[in-house]
Short mmCIF file of C-alpha atoms in Angstrom, two decimals:
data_model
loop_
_atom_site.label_atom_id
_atom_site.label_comp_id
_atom_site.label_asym_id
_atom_site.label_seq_id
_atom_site.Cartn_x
_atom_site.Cartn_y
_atom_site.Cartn_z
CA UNK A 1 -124.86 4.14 99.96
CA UNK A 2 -128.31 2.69 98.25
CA UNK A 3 -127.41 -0.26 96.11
CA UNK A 4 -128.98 0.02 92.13
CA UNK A 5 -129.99 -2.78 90.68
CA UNK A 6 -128.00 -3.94 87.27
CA UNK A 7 -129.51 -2.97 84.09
CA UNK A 8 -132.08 -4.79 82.47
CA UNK A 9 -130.68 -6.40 79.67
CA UNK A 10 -130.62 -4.64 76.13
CA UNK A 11 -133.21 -6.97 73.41
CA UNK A 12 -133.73 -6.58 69.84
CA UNK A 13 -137.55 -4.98 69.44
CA UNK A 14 -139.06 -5.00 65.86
CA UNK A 15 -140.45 -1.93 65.48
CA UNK A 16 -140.85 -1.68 61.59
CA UNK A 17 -141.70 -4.23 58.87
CA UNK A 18 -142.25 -3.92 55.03
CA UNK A 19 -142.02 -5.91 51.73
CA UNK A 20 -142.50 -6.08 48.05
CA UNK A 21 -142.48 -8.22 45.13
CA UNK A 22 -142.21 -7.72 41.33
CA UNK A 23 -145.02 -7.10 39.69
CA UNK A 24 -144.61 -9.57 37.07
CA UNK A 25 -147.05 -12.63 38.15
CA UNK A 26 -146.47 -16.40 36.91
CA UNK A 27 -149.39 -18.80 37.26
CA UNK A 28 -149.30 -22.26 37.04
CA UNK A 29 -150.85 -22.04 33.39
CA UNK A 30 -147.94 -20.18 32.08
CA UNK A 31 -145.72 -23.33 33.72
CA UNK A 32 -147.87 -25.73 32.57
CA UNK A 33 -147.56 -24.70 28.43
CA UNK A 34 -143.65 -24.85 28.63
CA UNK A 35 -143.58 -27.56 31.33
CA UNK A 36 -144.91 -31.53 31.78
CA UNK A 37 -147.48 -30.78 34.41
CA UNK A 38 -150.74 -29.26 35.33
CA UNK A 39 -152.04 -26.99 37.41
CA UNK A 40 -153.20 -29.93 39.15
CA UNK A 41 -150.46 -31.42 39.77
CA UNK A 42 -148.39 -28.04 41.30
CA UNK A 43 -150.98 -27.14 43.46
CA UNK A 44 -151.45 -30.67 44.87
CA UNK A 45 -147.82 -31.39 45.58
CA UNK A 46 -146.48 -27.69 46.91
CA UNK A 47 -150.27 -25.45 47.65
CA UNK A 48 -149.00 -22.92 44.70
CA UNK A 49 -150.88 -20.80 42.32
CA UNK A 50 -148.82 -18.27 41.55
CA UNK A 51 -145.52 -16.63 41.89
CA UNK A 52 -143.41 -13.43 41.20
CA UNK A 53 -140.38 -12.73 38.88
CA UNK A 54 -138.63 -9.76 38.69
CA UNK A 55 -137.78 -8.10 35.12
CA UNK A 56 -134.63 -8.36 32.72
CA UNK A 57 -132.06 -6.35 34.24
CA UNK A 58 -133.39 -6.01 37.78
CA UNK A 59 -131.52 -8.02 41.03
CA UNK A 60 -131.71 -8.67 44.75
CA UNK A 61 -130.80 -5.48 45.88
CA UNK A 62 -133.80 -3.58 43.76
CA UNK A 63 -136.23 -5.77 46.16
CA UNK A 64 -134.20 -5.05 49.16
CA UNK A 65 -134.13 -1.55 48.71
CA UNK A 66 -137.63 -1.51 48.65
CA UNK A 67 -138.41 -3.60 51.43
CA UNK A 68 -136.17 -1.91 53.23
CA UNK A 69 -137.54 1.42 52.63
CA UNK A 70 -141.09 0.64 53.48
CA UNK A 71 -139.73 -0.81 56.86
CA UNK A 72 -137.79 2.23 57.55
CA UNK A 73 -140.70 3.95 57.01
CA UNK A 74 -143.01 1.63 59.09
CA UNK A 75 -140.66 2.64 62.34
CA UNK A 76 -141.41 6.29 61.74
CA UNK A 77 -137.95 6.92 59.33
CA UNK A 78 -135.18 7.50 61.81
CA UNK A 79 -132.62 5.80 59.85
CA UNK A 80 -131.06 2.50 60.96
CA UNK A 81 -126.74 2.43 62.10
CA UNK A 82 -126.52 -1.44 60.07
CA UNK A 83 -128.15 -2.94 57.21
CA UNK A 84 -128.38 -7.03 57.31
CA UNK A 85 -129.37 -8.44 53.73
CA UNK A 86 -130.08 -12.31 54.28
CA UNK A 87 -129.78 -13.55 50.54
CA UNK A 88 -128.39 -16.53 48.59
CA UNK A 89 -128.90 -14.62 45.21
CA UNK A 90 -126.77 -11.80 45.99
CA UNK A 91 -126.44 -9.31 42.85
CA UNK A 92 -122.27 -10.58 42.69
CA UNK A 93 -120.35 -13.28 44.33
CA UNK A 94 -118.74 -10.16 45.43
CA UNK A 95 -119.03 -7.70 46.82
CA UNK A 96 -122.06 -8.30 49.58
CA UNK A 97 -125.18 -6.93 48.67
CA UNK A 98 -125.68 -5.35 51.56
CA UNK A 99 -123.99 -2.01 51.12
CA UNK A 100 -125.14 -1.53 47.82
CA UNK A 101 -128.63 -1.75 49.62
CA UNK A 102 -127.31 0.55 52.02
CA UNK A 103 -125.85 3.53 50.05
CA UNK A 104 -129.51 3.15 47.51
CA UNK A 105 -131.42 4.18 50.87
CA UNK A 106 -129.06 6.77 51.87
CA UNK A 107 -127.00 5.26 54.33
CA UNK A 108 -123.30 5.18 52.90
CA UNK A 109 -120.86 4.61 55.87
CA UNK A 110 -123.16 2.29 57.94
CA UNK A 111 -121.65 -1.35 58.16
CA UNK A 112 -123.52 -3.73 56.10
CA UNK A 113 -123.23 -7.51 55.60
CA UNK A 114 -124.76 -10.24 54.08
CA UNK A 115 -126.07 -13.02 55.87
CA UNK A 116 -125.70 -16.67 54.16
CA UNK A 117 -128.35 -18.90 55.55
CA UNK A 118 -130.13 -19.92 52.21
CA UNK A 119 -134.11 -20.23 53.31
CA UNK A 120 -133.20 -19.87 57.21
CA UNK A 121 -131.10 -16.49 56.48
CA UNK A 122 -133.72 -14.55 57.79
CA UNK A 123 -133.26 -16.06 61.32
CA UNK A 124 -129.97 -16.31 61.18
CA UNK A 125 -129.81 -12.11 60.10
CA UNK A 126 -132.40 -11.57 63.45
CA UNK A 127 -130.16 -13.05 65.86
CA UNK A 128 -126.92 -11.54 63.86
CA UNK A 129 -128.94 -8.09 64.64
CA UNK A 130 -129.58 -8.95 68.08
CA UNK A 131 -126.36 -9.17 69.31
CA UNK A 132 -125.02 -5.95 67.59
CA UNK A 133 -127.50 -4.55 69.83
CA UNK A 134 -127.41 -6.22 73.02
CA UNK A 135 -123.54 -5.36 72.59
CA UNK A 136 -124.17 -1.61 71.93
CA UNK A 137 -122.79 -1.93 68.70
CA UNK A 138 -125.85 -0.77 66.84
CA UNK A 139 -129.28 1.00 68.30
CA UNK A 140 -131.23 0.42 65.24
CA UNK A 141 -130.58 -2.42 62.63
CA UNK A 142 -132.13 -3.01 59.43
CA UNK A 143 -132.90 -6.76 58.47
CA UNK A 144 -133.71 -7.30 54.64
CA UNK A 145 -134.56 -10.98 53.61
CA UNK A 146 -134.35 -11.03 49.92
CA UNK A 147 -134.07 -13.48 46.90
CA UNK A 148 -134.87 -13.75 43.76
CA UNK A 149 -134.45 -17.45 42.68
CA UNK A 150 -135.62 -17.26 39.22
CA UNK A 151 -132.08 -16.64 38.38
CA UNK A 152 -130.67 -19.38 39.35
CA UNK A 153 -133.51 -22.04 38.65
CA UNK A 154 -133.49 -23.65 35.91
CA UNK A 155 -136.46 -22.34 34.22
CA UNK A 156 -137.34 -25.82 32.09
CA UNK A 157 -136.82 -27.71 35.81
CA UNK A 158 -139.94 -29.43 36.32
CA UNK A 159 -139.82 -29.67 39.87
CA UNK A 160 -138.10 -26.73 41.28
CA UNK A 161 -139.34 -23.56 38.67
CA UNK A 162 -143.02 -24.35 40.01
CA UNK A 163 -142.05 -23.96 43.53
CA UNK A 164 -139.87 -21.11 43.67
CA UNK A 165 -140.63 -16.93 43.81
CA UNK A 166 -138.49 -13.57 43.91
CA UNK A 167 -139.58 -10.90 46.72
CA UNK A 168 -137.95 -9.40 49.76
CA UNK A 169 -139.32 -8.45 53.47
CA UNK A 170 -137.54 -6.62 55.53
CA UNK A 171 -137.93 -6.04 59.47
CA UNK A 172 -136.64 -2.37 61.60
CA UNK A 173 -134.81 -3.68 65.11
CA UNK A 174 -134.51 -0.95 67.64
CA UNK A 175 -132.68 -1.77 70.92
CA UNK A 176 -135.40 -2.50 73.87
CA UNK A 177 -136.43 -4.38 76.73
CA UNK A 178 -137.44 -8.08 77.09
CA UNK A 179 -141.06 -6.97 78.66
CA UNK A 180 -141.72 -5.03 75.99
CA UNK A 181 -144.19 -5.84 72.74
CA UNK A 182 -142.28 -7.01 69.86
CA UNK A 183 -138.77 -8.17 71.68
CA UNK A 184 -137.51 -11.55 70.31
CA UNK A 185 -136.15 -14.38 71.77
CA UNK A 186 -135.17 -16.67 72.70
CA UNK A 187 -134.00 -18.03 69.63
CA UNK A 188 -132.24 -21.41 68.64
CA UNK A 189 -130.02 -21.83 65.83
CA UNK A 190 -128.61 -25.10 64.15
CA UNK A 191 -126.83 -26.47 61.32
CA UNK A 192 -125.98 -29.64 59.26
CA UNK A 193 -123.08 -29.80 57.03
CA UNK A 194 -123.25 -33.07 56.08
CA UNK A 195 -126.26 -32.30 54.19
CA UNK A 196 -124.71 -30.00 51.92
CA UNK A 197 -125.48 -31.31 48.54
CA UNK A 198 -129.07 -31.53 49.72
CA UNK A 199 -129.79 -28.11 48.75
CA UNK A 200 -126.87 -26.27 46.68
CA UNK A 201 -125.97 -24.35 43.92
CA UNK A 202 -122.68 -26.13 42.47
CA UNK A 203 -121.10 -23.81 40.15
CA UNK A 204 -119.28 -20.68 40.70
CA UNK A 205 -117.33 -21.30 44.13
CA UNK A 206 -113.99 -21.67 44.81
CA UNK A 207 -114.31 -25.42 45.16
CA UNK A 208 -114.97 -25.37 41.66
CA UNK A 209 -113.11 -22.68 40.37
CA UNK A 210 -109.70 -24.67 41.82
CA UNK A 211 -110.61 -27.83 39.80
CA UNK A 212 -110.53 -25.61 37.07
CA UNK A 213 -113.77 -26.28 35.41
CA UNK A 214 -115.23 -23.21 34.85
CA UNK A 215 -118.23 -25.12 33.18
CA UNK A 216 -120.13 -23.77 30.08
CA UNK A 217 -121.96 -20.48 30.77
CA UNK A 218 -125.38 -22.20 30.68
CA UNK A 219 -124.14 -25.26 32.46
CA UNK A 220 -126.55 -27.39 34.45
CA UNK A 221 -124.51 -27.19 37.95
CA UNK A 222 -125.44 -22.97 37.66
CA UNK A 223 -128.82 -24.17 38.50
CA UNK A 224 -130.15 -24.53 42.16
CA UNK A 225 -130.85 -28.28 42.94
CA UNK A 226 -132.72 -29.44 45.85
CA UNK A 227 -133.29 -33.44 46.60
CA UNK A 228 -137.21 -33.10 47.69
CA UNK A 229 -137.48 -35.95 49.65
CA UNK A 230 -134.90 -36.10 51.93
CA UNK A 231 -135.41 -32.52 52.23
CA UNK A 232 -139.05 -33.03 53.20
CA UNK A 233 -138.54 -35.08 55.57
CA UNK A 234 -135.40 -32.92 57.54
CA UNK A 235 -137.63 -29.74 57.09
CA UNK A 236 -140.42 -31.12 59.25
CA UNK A 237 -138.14 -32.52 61.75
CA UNK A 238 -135.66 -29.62 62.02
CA UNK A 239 -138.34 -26.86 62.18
CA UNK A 240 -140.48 -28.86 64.61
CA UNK A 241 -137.69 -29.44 66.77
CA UNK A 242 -136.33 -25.96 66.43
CA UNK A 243 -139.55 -24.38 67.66
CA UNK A 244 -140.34 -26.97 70.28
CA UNK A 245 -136.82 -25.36 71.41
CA UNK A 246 -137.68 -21.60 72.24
CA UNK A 247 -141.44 -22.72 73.20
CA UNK A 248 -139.54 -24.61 76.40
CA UNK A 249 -137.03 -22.17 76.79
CA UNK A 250 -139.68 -19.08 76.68
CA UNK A 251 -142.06 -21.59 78.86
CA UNK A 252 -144.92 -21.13 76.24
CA UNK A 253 -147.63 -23.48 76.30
CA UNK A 254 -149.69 -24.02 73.00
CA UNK A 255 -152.54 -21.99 73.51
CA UNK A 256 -149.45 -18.94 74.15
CA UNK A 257 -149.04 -19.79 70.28
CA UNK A 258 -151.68 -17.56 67.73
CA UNK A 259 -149.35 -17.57 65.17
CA UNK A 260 -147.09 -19.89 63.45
CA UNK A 261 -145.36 -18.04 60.95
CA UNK A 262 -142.93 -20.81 59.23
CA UNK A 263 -140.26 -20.21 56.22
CA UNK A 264 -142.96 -20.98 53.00
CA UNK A 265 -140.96 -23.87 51.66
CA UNK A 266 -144.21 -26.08 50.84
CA UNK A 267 -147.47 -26.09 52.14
CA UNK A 268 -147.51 -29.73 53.01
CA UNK A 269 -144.37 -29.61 55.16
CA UNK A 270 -146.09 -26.20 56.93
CA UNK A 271 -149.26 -28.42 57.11
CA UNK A 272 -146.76 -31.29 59.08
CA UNK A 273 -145.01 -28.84 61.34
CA UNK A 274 -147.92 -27.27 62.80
CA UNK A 275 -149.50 -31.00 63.48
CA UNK A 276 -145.64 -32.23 65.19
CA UNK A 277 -146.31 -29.18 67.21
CA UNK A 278 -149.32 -30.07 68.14
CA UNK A 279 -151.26 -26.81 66.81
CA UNK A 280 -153.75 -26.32 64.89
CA UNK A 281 -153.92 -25.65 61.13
CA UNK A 282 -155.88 -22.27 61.56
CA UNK A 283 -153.02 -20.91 63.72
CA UNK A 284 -150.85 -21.12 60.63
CA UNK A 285 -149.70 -17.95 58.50
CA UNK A 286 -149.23 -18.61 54.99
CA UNK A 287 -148.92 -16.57 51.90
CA UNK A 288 -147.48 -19.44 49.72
CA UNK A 289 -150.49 -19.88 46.98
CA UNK A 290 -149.95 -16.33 46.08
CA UNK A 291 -145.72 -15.83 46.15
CA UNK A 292 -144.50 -19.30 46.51
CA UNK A 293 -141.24 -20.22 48.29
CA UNK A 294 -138.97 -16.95 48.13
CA UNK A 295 -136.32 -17.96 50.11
CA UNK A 296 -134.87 -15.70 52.69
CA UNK A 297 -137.60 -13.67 52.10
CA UNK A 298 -140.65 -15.84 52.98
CA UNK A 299 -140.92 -15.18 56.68
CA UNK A 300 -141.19 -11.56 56.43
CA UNK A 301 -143.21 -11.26 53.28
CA UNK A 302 -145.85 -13.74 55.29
CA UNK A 303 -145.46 -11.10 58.47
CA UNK A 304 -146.46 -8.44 56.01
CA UNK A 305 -148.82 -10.30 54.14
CA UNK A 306 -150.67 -11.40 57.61
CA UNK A 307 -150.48 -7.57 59.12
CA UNK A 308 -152.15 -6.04 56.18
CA UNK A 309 -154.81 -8.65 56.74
CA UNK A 310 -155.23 -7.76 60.43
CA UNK A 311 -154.82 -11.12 61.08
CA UNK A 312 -151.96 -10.20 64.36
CA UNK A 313 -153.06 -8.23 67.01
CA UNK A 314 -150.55 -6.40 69.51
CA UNK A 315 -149.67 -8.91 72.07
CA UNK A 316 -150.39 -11.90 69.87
CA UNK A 317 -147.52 -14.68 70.59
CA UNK A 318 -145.99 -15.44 66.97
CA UNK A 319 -143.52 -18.16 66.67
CA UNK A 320 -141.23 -18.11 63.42
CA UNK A 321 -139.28 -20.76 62.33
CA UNK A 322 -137.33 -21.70 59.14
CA UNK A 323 -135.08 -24.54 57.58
CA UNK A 324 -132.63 -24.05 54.44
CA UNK A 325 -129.67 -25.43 52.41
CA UNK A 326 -126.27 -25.83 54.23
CA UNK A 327 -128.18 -27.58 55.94
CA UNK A 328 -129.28 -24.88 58.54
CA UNK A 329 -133.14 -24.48 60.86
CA UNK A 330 -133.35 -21.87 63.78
CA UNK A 331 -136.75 -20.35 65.34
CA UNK A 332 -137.34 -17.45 67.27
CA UNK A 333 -140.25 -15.86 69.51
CA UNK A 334 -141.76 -13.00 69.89
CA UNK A 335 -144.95 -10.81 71.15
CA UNK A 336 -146.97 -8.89 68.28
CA UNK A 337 -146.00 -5.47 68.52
CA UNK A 338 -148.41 -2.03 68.16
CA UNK A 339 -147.16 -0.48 64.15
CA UNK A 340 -149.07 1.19 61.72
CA UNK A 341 -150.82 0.18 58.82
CA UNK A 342 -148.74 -2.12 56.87
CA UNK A 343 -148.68 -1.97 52.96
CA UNK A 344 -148.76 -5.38 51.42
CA UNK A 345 -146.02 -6.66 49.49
CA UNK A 346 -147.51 -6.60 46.81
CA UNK A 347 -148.38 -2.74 46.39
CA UNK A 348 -146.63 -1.25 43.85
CA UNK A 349 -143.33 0.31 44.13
CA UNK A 350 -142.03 3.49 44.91
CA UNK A 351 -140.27 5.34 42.26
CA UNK A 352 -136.91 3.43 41.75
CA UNK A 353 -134.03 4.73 43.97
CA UNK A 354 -131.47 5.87 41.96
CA UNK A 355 -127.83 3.09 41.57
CA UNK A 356 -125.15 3.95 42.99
CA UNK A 357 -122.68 6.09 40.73
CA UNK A 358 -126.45 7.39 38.64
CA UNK A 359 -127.12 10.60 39.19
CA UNK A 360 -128.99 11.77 42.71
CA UNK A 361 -127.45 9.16 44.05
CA UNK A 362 -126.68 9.97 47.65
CA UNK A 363 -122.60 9.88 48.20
CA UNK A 364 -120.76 8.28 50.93
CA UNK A 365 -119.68 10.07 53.74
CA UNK A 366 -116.07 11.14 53.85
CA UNK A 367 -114.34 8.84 56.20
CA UNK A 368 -111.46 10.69 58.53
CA UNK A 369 -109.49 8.85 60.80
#
């Protein structure tokens, strides 16, 4: 009897991508007539001109949704079997966002999760996708980073309302082959917990809730607080590091690298990993003048942002690499794939989707055991 070979192995393979932001812009002249600074002064210290805020009323899941859709629709619009939301503004401390996200673009009765990463969530959500389909347990997985941190900055915060943005990117995975264009991996994943107060949002979790201060509704600990310093200087080390990582493990030399696209935290920490790396500035994608630091979001909304531009060619080796509260860094590699034309983020939205329980609202499949 012939002998077969074993199976090549089963890879994650991004064959969609899409984002959006609000439409509501905030320059540094707006923050400057409320705030004590000057334009000056933000763009010298984070490389920021403007940012977007979403509306009264809207949330997370109305930029996921979005994203989401346009990815979908990137991939050709089979639908995807899971829906990963990387967030730390979710619309509730519970439930996840996820399946709300999930049911808005018609797919009620697909599992959906959050993914809790702060600013590295994106990576984390990748590799979360990439096992469900190495394992078989998904063949096509949805990956929405989304945030929208002008709810919980503190808007008179002189340091952190000038930095931060609200948008969402989102990413189709379809299971595939490591030789092919657009597979990822390897990736590496870290965290420190001893640098939790680093980056943190202190009210509203249980460690608060069983001390039993609830804390005045417009308390100061609602508000995100991040210690710039220290985080500046673990940022540049733990996203240098991280990539350095997969670049050994994937054998990549530096010229393999054309494109370094890094979470948008500040543009002179992106300006110090590329030089730790040894790589030059030109090779790094950046969208941070225009939407500042959105979180979870940043790495695909600079994907998008770059592929509307043309700027990544099929083939093209793109590194991406992030580092967020908890604390937590992971990178990832891939080769550009072939998609179509991608809409920038910033092109206005579709007609809303319809919330769950409004009318039109697609309803969940019936569940029988």
């Amino acid at each position: 009897m012939a002998q077969t070979s074993p199976s090549a192995p089963s890879v994650a393979v991004l064959c969609g991508l899409g984002g959006w932001v609000p439409p509501r812009i905030v320059d540094n002249a707006e923050l400057s007539a409320r705030l004590d600074t000057t334009d000056a002064w933000i763009t010298e210290r984070t490389g920021i001109h403007h940012r977007r805020h979403i509306e009264p009323e809207q949330a997370t899941s109305d930029l996921a949704v979005e994203a989401g859709r346009r990815a979908v629709r990137s991939a050709g619009g089979a639908p995807p079997d899971a829906v990963l939301v990387a967030t730390t503004t979710p619309d509730r401390p519970c439930p996840a966002t996820a399946p709300v996200v999930a049911a808005r673009l018609g797919l009620a009765g697909v599992p959906a999760f959050d993914v809790a990463a702060v600013c590295t969530g994106f990576l984390y959500a990748l590799a979360t996708a990439s096992g469900l389909l190495a394992t078989g347990a998904a063949r096509r997985v949805l990956v929405i980073g989304a945030d929208a941190y002008s709810t919980i900055v503190d808007p008179e915060d002189r340091t952190n309302a000038v930095i931060f943005g609200d948008g969402a990117g989102a990413v189709l995975l379809r299971s595939g082959s490591p030789e092919e264009l657009g597979a990822l991996g390897p990736f590496d994943l870290g965290s420190d917990g001893t640098g939790e107060d680093l980056i943190t949002v202190r009210a509203g979790g249980s460690r608060q809730r069983s001390a039993g201060d609830d804390g005045p509704p417009a308390g100061p600990e609602r508000f995100f607080e991040m210690h710039g310093r220290a985080v500046y200087r673990h940022a540049v080390v733990r996203m240098s590091g991280s990539a350095r990582a997969v670049l050994d493990a994937a054998d990549w030399k530096s010229d393999t690298v054309a494109h370094v696209v890094p979470h948008q935290a500040n543009l002179r920490i992106l300006r110090s990993v590329v030089e730790h790396l040894g790589l030059p500035e030109e090779r790094l994608v950046t969208n941070i003048r225009d939407l500042g630091n959105t979180g979870a979001a940043s790495v695909p909304l600079a994907l998008c942002d770059a592929a509307a531009e043309g700027r990544l060619t099929p083939g093209d080796g793109v590194l991406l690499t992030a580092f967020g509260g908890g604390l937590t860094w992971g990178s990832c590699l891939l080769r550009w794939p072939a998609l179509p034309p991608t809409v920038r983020p910033a092109t206005p939205a579709d007609p809303q989707t319809p919330r769950p329980g409004t009318p039109g609202t697609p309803t969940p499949k019936e569940q029988h055991p």
